[in-house]
Amino acid sequence: MKSQIAAPRYSFTVRLSSTRRGARLARQLVLSQLDMWGFPYGSPIAEAAAAVAAELSINAITHGRTRGRDFGLNLTRTTRTLRIAVSDTRPDRLPPEPGTLDVPPPDADGGRGLLLVDSLAVRRGCDVRDAIVKTIWAELALTQE
């Protein structure tokens, strides 16, 4: 019988305060972790992942915050993809489905974050684990330079 060898898999998980400082730290931790995984600072995948993590984290503290609760950041790397997942404590507030977003007017102050995520990611989704936690995730295609 031929055995199958699983693709190498790496993961990183951290909980952060639901503040702007926590969202900034999420971005920096993504850059640091990717550098350790062989995607150096300034590389296209590191910059894209940092942008996606920043947007998902800002959304978690803006739309998914519950007083006194943190948000979670998880990175999972396989040979082909990097999944960036951010969990918050507002499963009652779901994001729009991918492909359903309208471009906001030029003078609008917001509404572009998930458009940016959708432009960088190959897939995006939302999982509601229970009555307390939801996770928004995005997957980026990996190409080693």
mmCIF file with all atom_site columns, C-alpha atoms in Angstrom:
data_model
loop_
_atom_site.group_PDB
_atom_site.id
_atom_site.type_symbol
_atom_site.label_atom_id
_atom_site.label_alt_id
_atom_site.label_comp_id
_atom_site.label_asym_id
_atom_site.label_entity_id
_atom_site.label_seq_id
_atom_site.pdbx_PDB_ins_code
_atom_site.Cartn_x
_atom_site.Cartn_y
_atom_site.Cartn_z
_atom_site.occupancy
_atom_site.B_iso_or_equiv
_atom_site.pdbx_formal_charge
_atom_site.auth_seq_id
_atom_site.auth_comp_id
_atom_site.auth_asym_id
_atom_site.auth_atom_id
_atom_site.pdbx_PDB_model_num
ATOM 1   C CA . MET A 1 1   ? 0.000   0.000  0.000  1.00 0.00 ? 1   MET A CA 1
ATOM 2   C CA . LYS A 1 2   ? 1.321   3.406  -0.999 1.00 0.00 ? 2   LYS A CA 1
ATOM 3   C CA . SER A 1 3   ? 1.473   5.915  1.834  1.00 0.00 ? 3   SER A CA 1
ATOM 4   C CA . GLN A 1 4   ? 0.603   9.531  1.273  1.00 0.00 ? 4   GLN A CA 1
ATOM 5   C CA . ILE A 1 5   ? 2.768   12.231 2.750  1.00 0.00 ? 5   ILE A CA 1
ATOM 6   C CA . ALA A 1 6   ? 0.869   15.262 4.000  1.00 0.00 ? 6   ALA A CA 1
ATOM 7   C CA . ALA A 1 7   ? 1.928   18.661 2.739  1.00 0.00 ? 7   ALA A CA 1
ATOM 8   C CA . PRO A 1 8   ? 3.914   20.671 5.262  1.00 0.00 ? 8   PRO A CA 1
ATOM 9   C CA . ARG A 1 9   ? 1.632   22.815 7.377  1.00 0.00 ? 9   ARG A CA 1
ATOM 10  C CA . TYR A 1 10  ? 2.380   25.704 9.639  1.00 0.00 ? 10  TYR A CA 1
ATOM 11  C CA . SER A 1 11  ? 0.082   27.672 11.900 1.00 0.00 ? 11  SER A CA 1
ATOM 12  C CA . PHE A 1 12  ? 0.196   30.651 14.228 1.00 0.00 ? 12  PHE A CA 1
ATOM 13  C CA . THR A 1 13  ? -2.539  31.777 16.629 1.00 0.00 ? 13  THR A CA 1
ATOM 14  C CA . VAL A 1 14  ? -2.779  34.755 18.954 1.00 0.00 ? 14  VAL A CA 1
ATOM 15  C CA . ARG A 1 15  ? -5.470  36.676 20.861 1.00 0.00 ? 15  ARG A CA 1
ATOM 16  C CA . LEU A 1 16  ? -5.314  40.459 20.786 1.00 0.00 ? 16  LEU A CA 1
ATOM 17  C CA . SER A 1 17  ? -7.167  43.287 22.457 1.00 0.00 ? 17  SER A CA 1
ATOM 18  C CA . SER A 1 18  ? -10.114 44.638 20.483 1.00 0.00 ? 18  SER A CA 1
ATOM 19  C CA . THR A 1 19  ? -8.455  48.021 20.054 1.00 0.00 ? 19  THR A CA 1
ATOM 20  C CA . ARG A 1 20  ? -6.691  49.886 17.280 1.00 0.00 ? 20  ARG A CA 1
ATOM 21  C CA . ARG A 1 21  ? -3.425  48.916 18.956 1.00 0.00 ? 21  ARG A CA 1
ATOM 22  C CA . GLY A 1 22  ? -4.442  45.234 18.747 1.00 0.00 ? 22  GLY A CA 1
ATOM 23  C CA . ALA A 1 23  ? -5.223  45.621 15.039 1.00 0.00 ? 23  ALA A CA 1
ATOM 24  C CA . ARG A 1 24  ? -1.831  47.270 14.380 1.00 0.00 ? 24  ARG A CA 1
ATOM 25  C CA . LEU A 1 25  ? -0.113  44.488 16.312 1.00 0.00 ? 25  LEU A CA 1
ATOM 26  C CA . ALA A 1 26  ? -1.949  41.863 14.218 1.00 0.00 ? 26  ALA A CA 1
ATOM 27  C CA . ARG A 1 27  ? -0.445  43.354 11.053 1.00 0.00 ? 27  ARG A CA 1
ATOM 28  C CA . GLN A 1 28  ? 3.057   43.358 12.546 1.00 0.00 ? 28  GLN A CA 1
ATOM 29  C CA . LEU A 1 29  ? 2.740   39.794 13.827 1.00 0.00 ? 29  LEU A CA 1
ATOM 30  C CA . VAL A 1 30  ? 1.680   38.594 10.369 1.00 0.00 ? 30  VAL A CA 1
ATOM 31  C CA . LEU A 1 31  ? 4.766   40.204 8.814  1.00 0.00 ? 31  LEU A CA 1
ATOM 32  C CA . SER A 1 32  ? 7.027   38.708 11.481 1.00 0.00 ? 32  SER A CA 1
ATOM 33  C CA . GLN A 1 33  ? 5.534   35.221 11.204 1.00 0.00 ? 33  GLN A CA 1
ATOM 34  C CA . LEU A 1 34  ? 5.729   35.195 7.410  1.00 0.00 ? 34  LEU A CA 1
ATOM 35  C CA . ASP A 1 35  ? 9.360   36.283 7.590  1.00 0.00 ? 35  ASP A CA 1
ATOM 36  C CA . MET A 1 36  ? 10.044  33.263 9.828  1.00 0.00 ? 36  MET A CA 1
ATOM 37  C CA . TRP A 1 37  ? 8.267   31.054 7.267  1.00 0.00 ? 37  TRP A CA 1
ATOM 38  C CA . GLY A 1 38  ? 10.504  32.303 4.450  1.00 0.00 ? 38  GLY A CA 1
ATOM 39  C CA . PHE A 1 39  ? 8.439   35.198 3.049  1.00 0.00 ? 39  PHE A CA 1
ATOM 40  C CA . PRO A 1 40  ? 10.584  38.235 3.847  1.00 0.00 ? 40  PRO A CA 1
ATOM 41  C CA . TYR A 1 41  ? 9.396   41.691 4.792  1.00 0.00 ? 41  TYR A CA 1
ATOM 42  C CA . GLY A 1 42  ? 8.523   43.634 1.646  1.00 0.00 ? 42  GLY A CA 1
ATOM 43  C CA . SER A 1 43  ? 7.780   40.537 -0.454 1.00 0.00 ? 43  SER A CA 1
ATOM 44  C CA . PRO A 1 44  ? 4.484   40.630 -2.367 1.00 0.00 ? 44  PRO A CA 1
ATOM 45  C CA . ILE A 1 45  ? 2.904   37.845 -0.290 1.00 0.00 ? 45  ILE A CA 1
ATOM 46  C CA . ALA A 1 46  ? 3.966   39.456 2.992  1.00 0.00 ? 46  ALA A CA 1
ATOM 47  C CA . GLU A 1 47  ? 2.562   42.833 1.965  1.00 0.00 ? 47  GLU A CA 1
ATOM 48  C CA . ALA A 1 48  ? -0.708  41.300 0.730  1.00 0.00 ? 48  ALA A CA 1
ATOM 49  C CA . ALA A 1 49  ? -1.098  39.206 3.883  1.00 0.00 ? 49  ALA A CA 1
ATOM 50  C CA . ALA A 1 50  ? -0.405  42.202 6.117  1.00 0.00 ? 50  ALA A CA 1
ATOM 51  C CA . ALA A 1 51  ? -3.030  44.261 4.275  1.00 0.00 ? 51  ALA A CA 1
ATOM 52  C CA . VAL A 1 52  ? -5.618  41.484 4.548  1.00 0.00 ? 52  VAL A CA 1
ATOM 53  C CA . ALA A 1 53  ? -4.872  40.917 8.249  1.00 0.00 ? 53  ALA A CA 1
ATOM 54  C CA . ALA A 1 54  ? -5.120  44.642 8.925  1.00 0.00 ? 54  ALA A CA 1
ATOM 55  C CA . GLU A 1 55  ? -8.498  44.941 7.177  1.00 0.00 ? 55  GLU A CA 1
ATOM 56  C CA . LEU A 1 56  ? -9.983  41.880 8.860  1.00 0.00 ? 56  LEU A CA 1
ATOM 57  C CA . SER A 1 57  ? -8.662  43.020 12.250 1.00 0.00 ? 57  SER A CA 1
ATOM 58  C CA . ILE A 1 58  ? -10.038 46.545 11.845 1.00 0.00 ? 58  ILE A CA 1
ATOM 59  C CA . ASN A 1 59  ? -13.404 45.045 10.905 1.00 0.00 ? 59  ASN A CA 1
ATOM 60  C CA . ALA A 1 60  ? -13.286 42.832 14.004 1.00 0.00 ? 60  ALA A CA 1
ATOM 61  C CA . ILE A 1 61  ? -12.709 45.780 16.331 1.00 0.00 ? 61  ILE A CA 1
ATOM 62  C CA . THR A 1 62  ? -15.140 48.051 14.487 1.00 0.00 ? 62  THR A CA 1
ATOM 63  C CA . HIS A 1 63  ? -18.056 45.722 13.678 1.00 0.00 ? 63  HIS A CA 1
ATOM 64  C CA . GLY A 1 64  ? -17.402 42.643 15.807 1.00 0.00 ? 64  GLY A CA 1
ATOM 65  C CA . ARG A 1 65  ? -16.341 44.056 19.126 1.00 0.00 ? 65  ARG A CA 1
ATOM 66  C CA . THR A 1 66  ? -17.969 43.108 22.399 1.00 0.00 ? 66  THR A CA 1
ATOM 67  C CA . ARG A 1 67  ? -16.789 45.085 25.404 1.00 0.00 ? 67  ARG A CA 1
ATOM 68  C CA . GLY A 1 68  ? -14.154 43.181 27.369 1.00 0.00 ? 68  GLY A CA 1
ATOM 69  C CA . ARG A 1 69  ? -13.594 40.522 24.676 1.00 0.00 ? 69  ARG A CA 1
ATOM 70  C CA . ASP A 1 70  ? -10.493 40.022 22.544 1.00 0.00 ? 70  ASP A CA 1
ATOM 71  C CA . PHE A 1 71  ? -10.286 39.016 18.903 1.00 0.00 ? 71  PHE A CA 1
ATOM 72  C CA . GLY A 1 72  ? -8.297  36.106 17.545 1.00 0.00 ? 72  GLY A CA 1
ATOM 73  C CA . LEU A 1 73  ? -5.853  35.953 14.660 1.00 0.00 ? 73  LEU A CA 1
ATOM 74  C CA . ASN A 1 74  ? -4.869  32.671 13.042 1.00 0.00 ? 74  ASN A CA 1
ATOM 75  C CA . LEU A 1 75  ? -2.493  32.062 10.139 1.00 0.00 ? 75  LEU A CA 1
ATOM 76  C CA . THR A 1 76  ? -2.390  28.674 8.476  1.00 0.00 ? 76  THR A CA 1
ATOM 77  C CA . ARG A 1 77  ? 0.120   27.954 5.739  1.00 0.00 ? 77  ARG A CA 1
ATOM 78  C CA . THR A 1 78  ? 0.070   24.981 3.403  1.00 0.00 ? 78  THR A CA 1
ATOM 79  C CA . THR A 1 79  ? 2.246   24.508 0.341  1.00 0.00 ? 79  THR A CA 1
ATOM 80  C CA . ARG A 1 80  ? -0.268  26.400 -1.816 1.00 0.00 ? 80  ARG A CA 1
ATOM 81  C CA . THR A 1 81  ? -2.192  28.811 0.385  1.00 0.00 ? 81  THR A CA 1
ATOM 82  C CA . LEU A 1 82  ? -2.013  31.121 3.343  1.00 0.00 ? 82  LEU A CA 1
ATOM 83  C CA . ARG A 1 83  ? -5.256  31.420 5.289  1.00 0.00 ? 83  ARG A CA 1
ATOM 84  C CA . ILE A 1 84  ? -5.702  34.505 7.437  1.00 0.00 ? 84  ILE A CA 1
ATOM 85  C CA . ALA A 1 85  ? -8.573  34.124 9.891  1.00 0.00 ? 85  ALA A CA 1
ATOM 86  C CA . VAL A 1 86  ? -9.861  36.679 12.373 1.00 0.00 ? 86  VAL A CA 1
ATOM 87  C CA . SER A 1 87  ? -12.424 35.685 15.000 1.00 0.00 ? 87  SER A CA 1
ATOM 88  C CA . ASP A 1 88  ? -14.621 38.076 16.934 1.00 0.00 ? 88  ASP A CA 1
ATOM 89  C CA . THR A 1 89  ? -17.547 37.857 19.324 1.00 0.00 ? 89  THR A CA 1
ATOM 90  C CA . ARG A 1 90  ? -20.382 39.212 17.174 1.00 0.00 ? 90  ARG A CA 1
ATOM 91  C CA . PRO A 1 91  ? -21.786 36.306 15.132 1.00 0.00 ? 91  PRO A CA 1
ATOM 92  C CA . ASP A 1 92  ? -24.960 38.348 14.696 1.00 0.00 ? 92  ASP A CA 1
ATOM 93  C CA . ARG A 1 93  ? -23.058 40.822 12.462 1.00 0.00 ? 93  ARG A CA 1
ATOM 94  C CA . LEU A 1 94  ? -22.025 38.973 9.310  1.00 0.00 ? 94  LEU A CA 1
ATOM 95  C CA . PRO A 1 95  ? -20.020 40.514 6.470  1.00 0.00 ? 95  PRO A CA 1
ATOM 96  C CA . PRO A 1 96  ? -21.422 40.764 2.944  1.00 0.00 ? 96  PRO A CA 1
ATOM 97  C CA . GLU A 1 97  ? -20.856 37.719 0.757  1.00 0.00 ? 97  GLU A CA 1
ATOM 98  C CA . PRO A 1 98  ? -17.886 37.880 -1.629 1.00 0.00 ? 98  PRO A CA 1
ATOM 99  C CA . GLY A 1 99  ? -18.888 39.367 -4.976 1.00 0.00 ? 99  GLY A CA 1
ATOM 100 C CA . THR A 1 100 ? -21.827 41.321 -3.533 1.00 0.00 ? 100 THR A CA 1
ATOM 101 C CA . LEU A 1 101 ? -19.996 44.477 -2.494 1.00 0.00 ? 101 LEU A CA 1
ATOM 102 C CA . ASP A 1 102 ? -20.694 47.804 -4.159 1.00 0.00 ? 102 ASP A CA 1
ATOM 103 C CA . VAL A 1 103 ? -17.944 50.355 -4.641 1.00 0.00 ? 103 VAL A CA 1
ATOM 104 C CA . PRO A 1 104 ? -18.649 53.254 -2.281 1.00 0.00 ? 104 PRO A CA 1
ATOM 105 C CA . PRO A 1 105 ? -18.802 56.828 -3.567 1.00 0.00 ? 105 PRO A CA 1
ATOM 106 C CA . PRO A 1 106 ? -15.429 58.577 -3.844 1.00 0.00 ? 106 PRO A CA 1
ATOM 107 C CA . ASP A 1 107 ? -16.195 60.846 -0.887 1.00 0.00 ? 107 ASP A CA 1
ATOM 108 C CA . ALA A 1 108 ? -17.190 57.979 1.459  1.00 0.00 ? 108 ALA A CA 1
ATOM 109 C CA . ASP A 1 109 ? -15.040 57.535 4.561  1.00 0.00 ? 109 ASP A CA 1
ATOM 110 C CA . GLY A 1 110 ? -15.153 53.732 4.500  1.00 0.00 ? 110 GLY A CA 1
ATOM 111 C CA . GLY A 1 111 ? -16.537 50.675 2.811  1.00 0.00 ? 111 GLY A CA 1
ATOM 112 C CA . ARG A 1 112 ? -13.450 49.637 0.872  1.00 0.00 ? 112 ARG A CA 1
ATOM 113 C CA . GLY A 1 113 ? -11.806 47.152 3.243  1.00 0.00 ? 113 GLY A CA 1
ATOM 114 C CA . LEU A 1 114 ? -13.475 43.972 2.039  1.00 0.00 ? 114 LEU A CA 1
ATOM 115 C CA . LEU A 1 115 ? -13.093 45.148 -1.568 1.00 0.00 ? 115 LEU A CA 1
ATOM 116 C CA . LEU A 1 116 ? -9.343  45.228 -0.919 1.00 0.00 ? 116 LEU A CA 1
ATOM 117 C CA . VAL A 1 117 ? -9.464  41.795 0.727  1.00 0.00 ? 117 VAL A CA 1
ATOM 118 C CA . ASP A 1 118 ? -11.420 40.373 -2.220 1.00 0.00 ? 118 ASP A CA 1
ATOM 119 C CA . SER A 1 119 ? -8.902  41.820 -4.688 1.00 0.00 ? 119 SER A CA 1
ATOM 120 C CA . LEU A 1 120 ? -5.954  40.174 -2.889 1.00 0.00 ? 120 LEU A CA 1
ATOM 121 C CA . ALA A 1 121 ? -7.507  36.864 -1.844 1.00 0.00 ? 121 ALA A CA 1
ATOM 122 C CA . VAL A 1 122 ? -8.396  33.851 -3.965 1.00 0.00 ? 122 VAL A CA 1
ATOM 123 C CA . ARG A 1 123 ? -11.228 33.009 -1.531 1.00 0.00 ? 123 ARG A CA 1
ATOM 124 C CA . ARG A 1 124 ? -12.983 34.643 1.403  1.00 0.00 ? 124 ARG A CA 1
ATOM 125 C CA . GLY A 1 125 ? -15.625 33.356 3.753  1.00 0.00 ? 125 GLY A CA 1
ATOM 126 C CA . CYS A 1 126 ? -17.249 33.451 7.151  1.00 0.00 ? 126 CYS A CA 1
ATOM 127 C CA . ASP A 1 127 ? -17.801 30.620 9.625  1.00 0.00 ? 127 ASP A CA 1
ATOM 128 C CA . VAL A 1 128 ? -20.101 30.977 12.619 1.00 0.00 ? 128 VAL A CA 1
ATOM 129 C CA . ARG A 1 129 ? -18.868 28.543 15.237 1.00 0.00 ? 129 ARG A CA 1
ATOM 130 C CA . ASP A 1 130 ? -21.576 29.098 17.823 1.00 0.00 ? 130 ASP A CA 1
ATOM 131 C CA . ALA A 1 131 ? -23.697 31.844 19.404 1.00 0.00 ? 131 ALA A CA 1
ATOM 132 C CA . ILE A 1 132 ? -20.547 33.631 20.593 1.00 0.00 ? 132 ILE A CA 1
ATOM 133 C CA . VAL A 1 133 ? -17.850 33.455 17.889 1.00 0.00 ? 133 VAL A CA 1
ATOM 134 C CA . LYS A 1 134 ? -17.602 34.067 14.148 1.00 0.00 ? 134 LYS A CA 1
ATOM 135 C CA . THR A 1 135 ? -14.496 33.825 12.002 1.00 0.00 ? 135 THR A CA 1
ATOM 136 C CA . ILE A 1 136 ? -13.855 35.781 8.821  1.00 0.00 ? 136 ILE A CA 1
ATOM 137 C CA . TRP A 1 137 ? -11.124 34.229 6.696  1.00 0.00 ? 137 TRP A CA 1
ATOM 138 C CA . ALA A 1 138 ? -9.328  34.913 3.442  1.00 0.00 ? 138 ALA A CA 1
ATOM 139 C CA . GLU A 1 139 ? -6.926  32.707 1.502  1.00 0.00 ? 139 GLU A CA 1
ATOM 140 C CA . LEU A 1 140 ? -3.974  33.973 -0.492 1.00 0.00 ? 140 LEU A CA 1
ATOM 141 C CA . ALA A 1 141 ? -2.168  31.934 -3.118 1.00 0.00 ? 141 ALA A CA 1
ATOM 142 C CA . LEU A 1 142 ? 1.466   31.343 -2.193 1.00 0.00 ? 142 LEU A CA 1
ATOM 143 C CA . THR A 1 143 ? 4.317   31.720 -4.604 1.00 0.00 ? 143 THR A CA 1
ATOM 144 C CA . GLN A 1 144 ? 7.824   31.488 -3.238 1.00 0.00 ? 144 GLN A CA 1
ATOM 145 C CA . GLU A 1 145 ? 10.197  33.999 -4.775 1.00 0.00 ? 145 GLU A CA 1
#
